[in-house]
Amino acid sequence: MKVVILGAGVIGVTSAYYLAKAGHEVTVLERQPGPALETSFANAGEVSPGYSSPWAAPGIPQKALKWLFMKHAPLILQPRADLATWRWMLAMLANCTAARYAVNKGRMVRIAEYSRDCLIALRAETGIAYDERMQGTLEVFRTQRQLDNIGKDIEVLKKDGVPFEVLDRAGCVAAEPGLAGSAQKIVGGLRLPGDETGDCFLFTQALSKLAEGLGVTFRYGVDIRRITHSAGRVLAVETATGEVRGDAYVAALGSYAPALLAPLGLRLPIYPVKGYSITVPIVDEARAPVSTVMDEAHKVAITRLGDRIRVGGMAEIAGFNFDLPPARRATLEHSVEDLFGGAGDQSRATFWTGLRPMTPDGTPIIGATRYPNLFLNGGHGTLGWTMSCGSGRLLADLVSGAKPDIDSAEFALSRYA
Ligand SMILES: Cc1cc2nc3c(=O)[nH]c(=O)nc-3n(C[C@H](O)[C@H](O)[C@H](O)COP(=O)(O)OP(=O)(O)OC[C@H]3O[C@@H](n4cnc5c(N)ncnc54)[C@H](O)[C@@H]3O)c2cc1C
């Protein structure tokens, strides 16, 4: 079958790879000059099934109010008057109950665990390299109250058989020796030994080359303008340089999927939640993290990527906005200096922003639409890198009509019907 994929972020490229492996003739259309140059470019680098949690959680509305007045706030609200923003925020609030949280977290953990297994298999098969590390992740807590509140997460981890360790201060330092100088600031942590880390950009670039080797055609610099349809089927993708046709189409457009699919009558609850990262060259190995350390207080992830530290986080509700305010950079610098002081050279750090394609329940949308030849792979929000291989594999099975390894119904768009 001829399959046309729209978008070459990590999700479009994993979809292309697994579809090509399943024997399809795949073309990927991407407006950028290469893969992973938008949201997949400089994320926090966590491949973290154990940490997969929806942001919509009990207590978040109250915390959000408190964050509005914090200096280094994890959430920044600059809501616009548009209906889409308000509709999305209300849908997210509706998911902040204990019952919804448990359902959503379970779904996220399942696709993320599957994805990590697919990544391990891919690595074994291809030897793909991307500054990867397999040393788990550590969430550190600065107050006893934060530590006491992890019970619900632990229940889900236990239920899904995800290994974890609850650590005291000394245990945190043993896992991450770079924390020795700041140990007094933390009371304990939750370590997820099965989690991994790696550079999503390097991975996507390398996987696109492997996909090319399987026959995938990547067409870069192609701006998709419209998807045309007739008699309930997609007809073609109209681009700035002409029309592209296939037997099936996969929208992997990140935050831009809702606008391109709205004319087809498909309403996708995906909002561009803005985040930031800095990438800091390491100058003192002994003080640097060995893997990802998640600072629960600031909701910032600090990750070792080769000879660099990637610090990523913050959620800003501000629409399609790419400003780089110095205050946000200061928050990221503060987080890494506070826990790993002196590890990196801030004067040579690079600052970046990206838009997380986020659903109100935190779970991606993978699978069919009411157009039989149009499929979705999007809405991966905070953990698209973590979920990428599993999402690509699941999507390829669904397009091929093969039985997926995991239940696909919980990722269907129909859950929003
Ligand atoms: C600060 C930050 C930290 C993060 N940290 C982590 C982390 O530690 N771990 C993790 O798992 N995830 C993390 N994420 C989330 C992760 O980066 C995203 O979920 C993931 O990159 C989304 O991938 P995607 O392929 O869906 O979107 P994208 O990478 O945005 O890809 C969509 C592609 O579609 C193309 N496109 C869109 N419109 C058009 C058009 N009209 N014509 C042609 N092409 C088009 C775009 O150019 C783009 O390349 C983080 C995100 C941010 C912002």
GROMACS .gro file of C-alpha atoms and ligand atoms in nm:
model
  470
    1MET     CA    1   0.000   0.000   0.000
    2LYS     CA    2   0.117   0.358  -0.069
    3VAL     CA    3   0.114   0.551   0.259
    4VAL     CA    4   0.165   0.927   0.284
    5ILE     CA    5   0.279   1.055   0.626
    6LEU     CA    6   0.224   1.420   0.711
    7GLY     CA    7   0.502   1.547   0.939
    8ALA     CA    8   0.856   1.428   1.018
    9GLY     CA    9   0.878   1.480   1.392
   10VAL     CA   10   0.968   1.179   1.604
   11ILE     CA   11   0.612   1.046   1.565
   12GLY     CA   12   0.602   1.078   1.184
   13VAL     CA   13   0.945   0.917   1.151
   14THR     CA   14   0.874   0.620   1.382
   15SER     CA   15   0.545   0.570   1.192
   16ALA     CA   16   0.737   0.574   0.862
   17TYR     CA   17   0.995   0.326   0.988
   18TYR     CA   18   0.744   0.070   1.115
   19LEU     CA   19   0.517   0.110   0.811
   20ALA     CA   20   0.815   0.048   0.581
   21LYS     CA   21   0.909  -0.257   0.787
   22ALA     CA   22   0.555  -0.383   0.739
   23GLY     CA   23   0.614  -0.366   0.364
   24HIS     CA   24   0.441  -0.041   0.266
   25GLU     CA   25   0.563   0.218   0.017
   26VAL     CA   26   0.600   0.528   0.235
   27THR     CA   27   0.640   0.898   0.154
   28VAL     CA   28   0.687   1.156   0.433
   29LEU     CA   29   0.603   1.523   0.374
   30GLU     CA   30   0.769   1.781   0.600
   31ARG     CA   31   0.791   2.160   0.575
   32GLN     CA   32   1.126   2.184   0.754
   33PRO     CA   33   1.458   2.110   0.579
   34GLY     CA   34   1.501   1.789   0.785
   35PRO     CA   35   1.337   1.567   1.049
   36ALA     CA   36   1.276   1.664   1.413
   37LEU     CA   37   1.326   2.037   1.373
   38GLU     CA   38   1.012   2.144   1.561
   39THR     CA   39   0.890   2.000   1.896
   40SER     CA   40   1.109   1.690   1.867
   41PHE     CA   41   1.425   1.904   1.848
   42ALA     CA   42   1.538   1.981   2.205
   43ASN     CA   43   1.303   1.814   2.451
   44ALA     CA   44   1.414   1.702   2.797
   45GLY     CA   45   1.541   1.365   2.671
   46GLU     CA   46   1.351   1.137   2.911
   47VAL     CA   47   1.231   0.800   2.789
   48SER     CA   48   1.029   0.757   3.097
   49PRO     CA   49   0.741   0.508   3.104
   50GLY     CA   50   0.746   0.503   3.482
   51TYR     CA   51   0.708   0.877   3.501
   52SER     CA   52   0.421   0.886   3.249
   53SER     CA   53   0.150   1.087   3.422
   54PRO     CA   54  -0.117   1.320   3.292
   55TRP     CA   55  -0.079   1.679   3.397
   56ALA     CA   56  -0.451   1.678   3.465
   57ALA     CA   57  -0.442   1.543   3.820
   58PRO     CA   58  -0.636   1.588   4.144
   59GLY     CA   59  -0.521   1.905   4.318
   60ILE     CA   60  -0.384   2.066   4.000
   61PRO     CA   61  -0.647   2.347   3.987
   62GLN     CA   62  -0.545   2.455   4.342
   63LYS     CA   63  -0.173   2.418   4.264
   64ALA     CA   64  -0.220   2.618   3.944
   65LEU     CA   65  -0.352   2.912   4.144
   66LYS     CA   66  -0.046   2.898   4.371
   67TRP     CA   67   0.190   2.871   4.073
   68LEU     CA   68   0.050   3.191   3.925
   69PHE     CA   69   0.230   3.381   4.200
   70MET     CA   70   0.555   3.179   4.208
   71LYS     CA   71   0.883   3.319   4.077
   72HIS     CA   72   1.003   2.996   3.913
   73ALA     CA   73   0.656   2.870   3.824
   74PRO     CA   74   0.605   2.542   3.633
   75LEU     CA   75   0.279   2.671   3.479
   76ILE     CA   76   0.227   3.006   3.310
   77LEU     CA   77  -0.118   3.109   3.192
   78GLN     CA   78  -0.149   3.365   2.918
   79PRO     CA   79  -0.489   3.258   2.795
   80ARG     CA   80  -0.626   3.416   2.487
   81ALA     CA   81  -0.982   3.502   2.417
   82ASP     CA   82  -1.015   3.218   2.165
   83LEU     CA   83  -1.267   2.943   2.217
   84ALA     CA   84  -1.019   2.660   2.146
   85THR     CA   85  -0.801   2.754   2.444
   86TRP     CA   86  -1.091   2.777   2.685
   87ARG     CA   87  -1.252   2.458   2.556
   88TRP     CA   88  -0.924   2.271   2.600
   89MET     CA   89  -0.863   2.409   2.951
   90LEU     CA   90  -1.214   2.310   3.062
   91ALA     CA   91  -1.167   1.960   2.919
   92MET     CA   92  -0.838   1.935   3.105
   93LEU     CA   93  -1.000   2.047   3.431
   94ALA     CA   94  -1.267   1.779   3.385
   95ASN     CA   95  -0.983   1.523   3.386
   96CYS     CA   96  -0.849   1.641   3.723
   97THR     CA   97  -1.048   1.386   3.925
   98ALA     CA   98  -0.890   1.088   4.099
   99ALA     CA   99  -1.091   0.846   3.884
  100ARG     CA  100  -0.994   1.010   3.551
  101TYR     CA  101  -0.632   1.041   3.662
  102ALA     CA  102  -0.609   0.668   3.733
  103VAL     CA  103  -0.758   0.578   3.392
  104ASN     CA  104  -0.541   0.829   3.201
  105LYS     CA  105  -0.220   0.740   3.383
  106GLY     CA  106  -0.281   0.370   3.322
  107ARG     CA  107  -0.320   0.435   2.948
  108MET     CA  108  -0.009   0.651   2.932
  109VAL     CA  109   0.200   0.398   3.122
  110ARG     CA  110   0.082   0.115   2.893
  111ILE     CA  111   0.175   0.287   2.565
  112ALA     CA  112   0.499   0.418   2.716
  113GLU     CA  113   0.606   0.077   2.850
  114TYR     CA  114   0.526  -0.081   2.515
  115SER     CA  115   0.721   0.196   2.347
  116ARG     CA  116   1.028   0.143   2.561
  117ASP     CA  117   1.017  -0.229   2.474
  118CYS     CA  118   0.994  -0.139   2.103
  119LEU     CA  119   1.290   0.098   2.146
  120ILE     CA  120   1.498  -0.177   2.311
  121ALA     CA  121   1.414  -0.413   2.023
  122LEU     CA  122   1.495  -0.143   1.765
  123ARG     CA  123   1.831  -0.077   1.930
  124ALA     CA  124   1.917  -0.446   1.931
  125GLU     CA  125   1.816  -0.479   1.567
  126THR     CA  126   1.980  -0.168   1.424
  127GLY     CA  127   2.240  -0.046   1.674
  128ILE     CA  128   2.090   0.304   1.648
  129ALA     CA  129   2.286   0.557   1.858
  130TYR     CA  130   2.152   0.883   2.004
  131ASP     CA  131   2.350   0.965   2.322
  132GLU     CA  132   2.136   0.703   2.492
  133ARG     CA  133   2.170   0.590   2.853
  134MET     CA  134   1.987   0.311   3.032
  135GLN     CA  135   2.031   0.416   3.395
  136GLY     CA  136   1.676   0.486   3.510
  137THR     CA  137   1.531   0.821   3.615
  138LEU     CA  138   1.498   0.981   3.956
  139GLU     CA  139   1.222   1.214   4.072
  140VAL     CA  140   1.341   1.417   4.370
  141PHE     CA  141   1.114   1.571   4.632
  142ARG     CA  142   1.200   1.875   4.837
  143THR     CA  143   0.927   1.836   5.100
  144GLN     CA  144   0.796   1.541   5.301
  145ARG     CA  145   0.448   1.631   5.178
  146GLN     CA  146   0.550   1.579   4.813
  147LEU     CA  147   0.704   1.246   4.907
  148ASP     CA  148   0.394   1.141   5.100
  149ASN     CA  149   0.175   1.220   4.799
  150ILE     CA  150   0.322   0.959   4.564
  151GLY     CA  151   0.093   0.679   4.689
  152LYS     CA  152  -0.150   0.698   4.395
  153ASP     CA  153   0.131   0.687   4.138
  154ILE     CA  154   0.285   0.390   4.313
  155GLU     CA  155  -0.047   0.205   4.301
  156VAL     CA  156  -0.055   0.243   3.921
  157LEU     CA  157   0.311   0.143   3.888
  158LYS     CA  158   0.245  -0.169   4.098
  159LYS     CA  159  -0.068  -0.254   3.901
  160ASP     CA  160   0.120  -0.229   3.571
  161GLY     CA  161   0.426  -0.413   3.702
  162VAL     CA  162   0.660  -0.114   3.657
  163PRO     CA  163   0.966  -0.150   3.883
  164PHE     CA  164   1.034   0.139   4.121
  165GLU     CA  165   1.239   0.229   4.432
  166VAL     CA  166   1.142   0.484   4.697
  167LEU     CA  167   1.471   0.638   4.817
  168ASP     CA  168   1.577   0.846   5.113
  169ARG     CA  169   1.824   1.132   5.074
  170ALA     CA  170   2.130   0.904   5.085
  171GLY     CA  171   1.970   0.673   4.829
  172CYS     CA  172   1.917   0.967   4.593
  173VAL     CA  173   2.284   1.066   4.620
  174ALA     CA  174   2.391   0.705   4.563
  175ALA     CA  175   2.185   0.698   4.242
  176GLU     CA  176   2.294   1.047   4.132
  177PRO     CA  177   2.631   1.134   4.294
  178GLY     CA  178   2.619   1.486   4.143
  179LEU     CA  179   2.346   1.563   4.402
  180ALA     CA  180   2.599   1.534   4.689
  181GLY     CA  181   2.642   1.912   4.712
  182SER     CA  182   2.268   1.982   4.723
  183ALA     CA  183   2.150   1.680   4.922
  184GLN     CA  184   2.018   1.897   5.207
  185LYS     CA  185   1.755   2.042   4.971
  186ILE     CA  186   1.587   1.708   4.907
  187VAL     CA  187   1.406   1.469   5.139
  188GLY     CA  188   1.388   1.168   4.910
  189GLY     CA  189   1.297   1.041   4.568
  190LEU     CA  190   1.124   0.792   4.345
  191ARG     CA  191   1.361   0.602   4.118
  192LEU     CA  192   1.240   0.422   3.810
  193PRO     CA  193   1.520   0.186   3.710
  194GLY     CA  194   1.352   0.079   3.384
  195ASP     CA  195   1.349   0.433   3.241
  196GLU     CA  196   1.601   0.553   2.984
  197THR     CA  197   1.728   0.880   2.838
  198GLY     CA  198   1.854   0.999   2.502
  199ASP     CA  199   1.856   1.278   2.245
  200CYS     CA  200   1.527   1.269   2.054
  201PHE     CA  201   1.667   1.483   1.770
  202LEU     CA  202   1.968   1.254   1.714
  203PHE     CA  203   1.738   0.950   1.733
  204THR     CA  204   1.491   1.087   1.479
  205GLN     CA  205   1.767   1.188   1.239
  206ALA     CA  206   1.926   0.843   1.264
  207LEU     CA  207   1.593   0.662   1.230
  208SER     CA  208   1.504   0.864   0.920
  209LYS     CA  209   1.826   0.736   0.759
  210LEU     CA  210   1.735   0.377   0.856
  211ALA     CA  211   1.387   0.435   0.713
  212GLU     CA  212   1.540   0.565   0.389
  213GLY     CA  213   1.736   0.242   0.378
  214LEU     CA  214   1.402   0.058   0.386
  215GLY     CA  215   1.280   0.264   0.090
  216VAL     CA  216   1.099   0.554   0.261
  217THR     CA  217   1.100   0.880   0.061
  218PHE     CA  218   1.135   1.196   0.270
  219ARG     CA  219   1.027   1.515   0.097
  220TYR     CA  220   1.152   1.813   0.299
  221GLY     CA  221   1.067   2.179   0.251
  222VAL     CA  222   0.711   2.081   0.154
  223ASP     CA  223   0.440   2.294   0.310
  224ILE     CA  224   0.110   2.105   0.341
  225ARG     CA  225  -0.179   2.340   0.271
  226ARG     CA  226  -0.491   2.127   0.260
  227ILE     CA  227  -0.624   1.773   0.271
  228THR     CA  228  -0.889   1.714   0.007
  229HIS     CA  229  -1.162   1.452   0.031
  230SER     CA  230  -1.453   1.312  -0.161
  231ALA     CA  231  -1.722   1.051  -0.089
  232GLY     CA  232  -1.595   1.003   0.266
  233ARG     CA  233  -1.233   0.931   0.170
  234VAL     CA  234  -0.921   1.143   0.160
  235LEU     CA  235  -0.832   1.220  -0.201
  236ALA     CA  236  -0.497   1.397  -0.180
  237VAL     CA  237  -0.265   1.624   0.014
  238GLU     CA  238  -0.226   1.964  -0.145
  239THR     CA  239   0.116   2.114  -0.093
  240ALA     CA  240   0.283   2.434  -0.204
  241THR     CA  241   0.456   2.229  -0.475
  242GLY     CA  242   0.164   2.017  -0.596
  243GLU     CA  243  -0.062   1.731  -0.501
  244VAL     CA  244   0.047   1.406  -0.335
  245ARG     CA  245  -0.174   1.095  -0.342
  246GLY     CA  246  -0.163   0.763  -0.162
  247ASP     CA  247  -0.383   0.474  -0.056
  248ALA     CA  248  -0.364   0.577   0.311
  249TYR     CA  249  -0.264   0.894   0.497
  250VAL     CA  250  -0.120   0.941   0.846
  251ALA     CA  251  -0.142   1.281   1.015
  252ALA     CA  252   0.161   1.319   1.247
  253LEU     CA  253   0.152   1.696   1.253
  254GLY     CA  254   0.210   1.766   1.622
  255SER     CA  255   0.032   2.081   1.736
  256TYR     CA  256  -0.071   2.166   1.380
  257ALA     CA  257  -0.299   1.865   1.329
  258PRO     CA  258  -0.621   2.034   1.452
  259ALA     CA  259  -0.600   2.321   1.201
  260LEU     CA  260  -0.525   2.095   0.902
  261LEU     CA  261  -0.793   1.840   0.993
  262ALA     CA  262  -1.070   2.082   1.097
  263PRO     CA  263  -1.186   2.136   0.735
  264LEU     CA  264  -1.255   1.760   0.722
  265GLY     CA  265  -1.493   1.798   1.015
  266LEU     CA  266  -1.249   1.632   1.258
  267ARG     CA  267  -1.217   1.817   1.586
  268LEU     CA  268  -0.893   1.719   1.758
  269PRO     CA  269  -0.856   1.828   2.122
  270ILE     CA  270  -0.484   1.903   2.084
  271TYR     CA  271  -0.342   2.227   2.225
  272PRO     CA  272   0.012   2.367   2.181
  273VAL     CA  273   0.140   2.373   2.539
  274LYS     CA  274   0.462   2.569   2.526
  275GLY     CA  275   0.776   2.446   2.701
  276TYR     CA  276   1.140   2.553   2.719
  277SER     CA  277   1.479   2.391   2.742
  278ILE     CA  278   1.841   2.488   2.780
  279THR     CA  279   2.135   2.273   2.671
  280VAL     CA  280   2.444   2.327   2.880
  281PRO     CA  281   2.796   2.194   2.802
  282ILE     CA  282   2.936   1.994   3.096
  283VAL     CA  283   3.250   2.134   3.257
  284ASP     CA  284   3.262   1.914   3.570
  285GLU     CA  285   3.161   1.549   3.517
  286ALA     CA  286   3.156   1.470   3.888
  287ARG     CA  287   2.885   1.728   3.953
  288ALA     CA  288   2.672   1.639   3.650
  289PRO     CA  289   2.366   1.411   3.646
  290VAL     CA  290   2.419   1.056   3.520
  291SER     CA  291   2.063   1.025   3.391
  292THR     CA  292   1.737   1.223   3.426
  293VAL     CA  293   1.660   1.394   3.755
  294MET     CA  294   1.309   1.529   3.773
  295ASP     CA  295   1.273   1.821   4.014
  296GLU     CA  296   0.914   1.786   4.131
  297ALA     CA  297   0.909   2.135   4.287
  298HIS     CA  298   0.970   2.311   3.955
  299LYS     CA  299   0.851   2.026   3.732
  300VAL     CA  300   1.179   2.051   3.546
  301ALA     CA  301   1.372   1.752   3.404
  302ILE     CA  302   1.751   1.763   3.410
  303THR     CA  303   1.905   1.507   3.175
  304ARG     CA  304   2.254   1.396   3.086
  305LEU     CA  305   2.296   1.375   2.706
  306GLY     CA  306   2.655   1.283   2.622
  307ASP     CA  307   2.873   1.579   2.723
  308ARG     CA  308   2.571   1.808   2.767
  309ILE     CA  309   2.299   1.866   3.025
  310ARG     CA  310   1.950   1.923   2.885
  311VAL     CA  311   1.716   2.103   3.123
  312GLY     CA  312   1.353   2.112   3.009
  313GLY     CA  313   1.016   2.196   3.148
  314MET     CA  314   0.744   2.452   3.216
  315ALA     CA  315   0.398   2.463   3.068
  316GLU     CA  316   0.275   2.783   2.916
  317ILE     CA  317  -0.077   2.823   2.783
  318ALA     CA  318  -0.012   3.094   2.528
  319GLY     CA  319  -0.119   2.962   2.186
  320PHE     CA  320   0.130   2.945   1.897
  321ASN     CA  321   0.394   3.164   2.050
  322PHE     CA  322   0.771   3.119   2.008
  323ASP     CA  323   0.904   3.405   2.221
  324LEU     CA  324   1.206   3.323   2.438
  325PRO     CA  325   1.164   3.533   2.755
  326PRO     CA  326   1.481   3.564   2.968
  327ALA     CA  327   1.272   3.491   3.282
  328ARG     CA  328   1.199   3.136   3.162
  329ARG     CA  329   1.566   3.077   3.088
  330ALA     CA  330   1.644   3.199   3.440
  331THR     CA  331   1.407   2.936   3.585
  332LEU     CA  332   1.583   2.655   3.398
  333GLU     CA  333   1.927   2.788   3.495
  334HIS     CA  334   1.811   2.812   3.856
  335SER     CA  335   1.687   2.449   3.856
  336VAL     CA  336   2.010   2.301   3.728
  337GLU     CA  337   2.238   2.525   3.937
  338ASP     CA  338   2.033   2.455   4.249
  339LEU     CA  339   2.077   2.077   4.221
  340PHE     CA  340   2.394   2.037   4.009
  341GLY     CA  341   2.577   2.362   4.080
  342GLY     CA  342   2.898   2.407   3.879
  343ALA     CA  343   2.836   2.106   3.652
  344GLY     CA  344   2.781   2.308   3.335
  345ASP     CA  345   2.890   2.629   3.166
  346GLN     CA  346   2.576   2.847   3.153
  347SER     CA  347   2.751   3.109   2.939
  348ARG     CA  348   2.761   2.860   2.649
  349ALA     CA  349   2.409   2.724   2.698
  350THR     CA  350   2.151   2.734   2.418
  351PHE     CA  351   1.788   2.824   2.485
  352TRP     CA  352   1.493   2.672   2.296
  353THR     CA  353   1.115   2.657   2.300
  354GLY     CA  354   0.873   2.397   2.162
  355LEU     CA  355   0.499   2.336   2.154
  356ARG     CA  356   0.383   2.009   2.309
  357PRO     CA  357   0.086   1.869   2.116
  358MET     CA  358  -0.123   1.802   2.422
  359THR     CA  359  -0.460   1.634   2.475
  360PRO     CA  360  -0.669   1.720   2.783
  361ASP     CA  361  -0.625   1.366   2.923
  362GLY     CA  362  -0.252   1.343   2.843
  363THR     CA  363  -0.302   1.030   2.631
  364PRO     CA  364  -0.216   1.034   2.259
  365ILE     CA  365  -0.464   0.979   1.978
  366ILE     CA  366  -0.355   0.685   1.762
  367GLY     CA  367  -0.560   0.511   1.496
  368ALA     CA  368  -0.848   0.544   1.257
  369THR     CA  369  -1.076   0.836   1.179
  370ARG     CA  370  -1.418   0.826   1.015
  371TYR     CA  371  -1.233   0.857   0.684
  372PRO     CA  372  -1.129   0.494   0.627
  373ASN     CA  373  -0.798   0.592   0.463
  374LEU     CA  374  -0.697   0.861   0.716
  375PHE     CA  375  -0.515   0.774   1.040
  376LEU     CA  376  -0.391   0.986   1.328
  377ASN     CA  377  -0.076   0.963   1.532
  378GLY     CA  378  -0.059   1.270   1.754
  379GLY     CA  379  -0.138   1.443   2.079
  380HIS     CA  380   0.163   1.295   2.261
  381GLY     CA  381   0.204   1.606   2.475
  382THR     CA  382   0.464   1.583   2.746
  383LEU     CA  383   0.600   1.240   2.654
  384GLY     CA  384   0.606   1.202   2.276
  385TRP     CA  385   0.969   1.086   2.273
  386THR     CA  386   0.893   0.825   2.539
  387MET     CA  387   0.589   0.700   2.346
  388SER     CA  388   0.728   0.733   1.994
  389CYS     CA  389   0.838   0.381   1.901
  390GLY     CA  390   0.530   0.216   2.048
  391SER     CA  391   0.302   0.470   1.880
  392GLY     CA  392   0.473   0.419   1.543
  393ARG     CA  393   0.449   0.042   1.577
  394LEU     CA  394   0.085   0.049   1.690
  395LEU     CA  395  -0.008   0.284   1.407
  396ALA     CA  396   0.167   0.063   1.151
  397ASP     CA  397  -0.027  -0.241   1.276
  398LEU     CA  398  -0.356  -0.052   1.256
  399VAL     CA  399  -0.288   0.075   0.902
  400SER     CA  400  -0.180  -0.276   0.796
  401GLY     CA  401  -0.488  -0.440   0.949
  402ALA     CA  402  -0.261  -0.652   1.174
  403LYS     CA  403  -0.351  -0.733   1.536
  404PRO     CA  404  -0.161  -0.486   1.757
  405ASP     CA  405   0.040  -0.609   2.056
  406ILE     CA  406  -0.154  -0.379   2.290
  407ASP     CA  407  -0.516  -0.271   2.315
  408SER     CA  408  -0.562   0.016   2.067
  409ALA     CA  409  -0.916   0.114   2.169
  410GLU     CA  410  -0.797   0.330   2.459
  411PHE     CA  411  -0.602   0.555   2.220
  412ALA     CA  412  -0.883   0.603   1.967
  413LEU     CA  413  -1.018   0.947   1.880
  414SER     CA  414  -1.364   0.809   1.957
  415ARG     CA  415  -1.297   0.854   2.332
  416TYR     CA  416  -1.371   1.223   2.273
  417ALA     CA  417  -1.699   1.155   2.092
  418LIG     C1  418   1.024   2.157   2.673
  418LIG     C2  419   0.980   2.019   2.632
  418LIG     C3  420   1.031   1.908   2.698
  418LIG     C4  421   0.991   1.780   2.662
  418LIG     N1  422   1.050   1.675   2.723
  418LIG     C5  423   1.017   1.549   2.687
  418LIG     C6  424   1.083   1.436   2.746
  418LIG     O1  425   1.173   1.449   2.826
  418LIG     N2  426   1.043   1.313   2.709
  418LIG     C7  427   0.942   1.293   2.619
  418LIG     O2  428   0.906   1.178   2.596
  418LIG     N3  429   0.881   1.397   2.558
  418LIG     C8  430   0.916   1.524   2.589
  418LIG     N4  431   0.855   1.631   2.529
  418LIG     C9  432   0.745   1.607   2.436
  418LIG    C10  433   0.793   1.566   2.297
  418LIG     O3  434   0.900   1.648   2.255
  418LIG    C11  435   0.676   1.577   2.198
  418LIG     O4  436   0.563   1.505   2.246
  418LIG    C12  437   0.712   1.521   2.061
  418LIG     O5  438   0.829   1.584   2.013
  418LIG    C13  439   0.599   1.542   1.962
  418LIG     O6  440   0.640   1.488   1.840
  418LIG     P1  441   0.552   1.504   1.709
  418LIG     O7  442   0.623   1.430   1.602
  418LIG     O8  443   0.411   1.470   1.739
  418LIG     O9  444   0.552   1.662   1.682
  418LIG     P2  445   0.662   1.750   1.607
  418LIG    O10  446   0.799   1.712   1.646
  418LIG    O11  447   0.623   1.892   1.624
  418LIG    O12  448   0.643   1.707   1.456
  418LIG    C14  449   0.536   1.753   1.375
  418LIG    C15  450   0.595   1.782   1.239
  418LIG    O13  451   0.490   1.822   1.150
  418LIG    C16  452   0.541   1.922   1.065
  418LIG     N5  453   0.431   2.004   1.013
  418LIG    C17  454   0.335   2.067   1.084
  418LIG     N6  455   0.253   2.134   1.002
  418LIG    C18  456   0.299   2.114   0.875
  418LIG    C19  457   0.257   2.157   0.747
  418LIG     N7  458   0.150   2.238   0.728
  418LIG     N8  459   0.327   2.115   0.639
  418LIG    C20  460   0.437   2.035   0.653
  418LIG     N9  461   0.481   1.990   0.772
  418LIG    C21  462   0.412   2.029   0.882
  418LIG    C22  463   0.631   2.005   1.158
  418LIG    O14  464   0.726   2.079   1.085
  418LIG    C23  465   0.694   1.900   1.247
  418LIG    O15  466   0.821   1.858   1.201
  418LIG    C24  467   0.895   1.762   2.560
  418LIG    C25  468   0.844   1.872   2.493
  418LIG    C26  469   0.887   2.000   2.526
  418LIG    C27  470   0.832   2.118   2.451
   0.00000   0.00000   0.00000
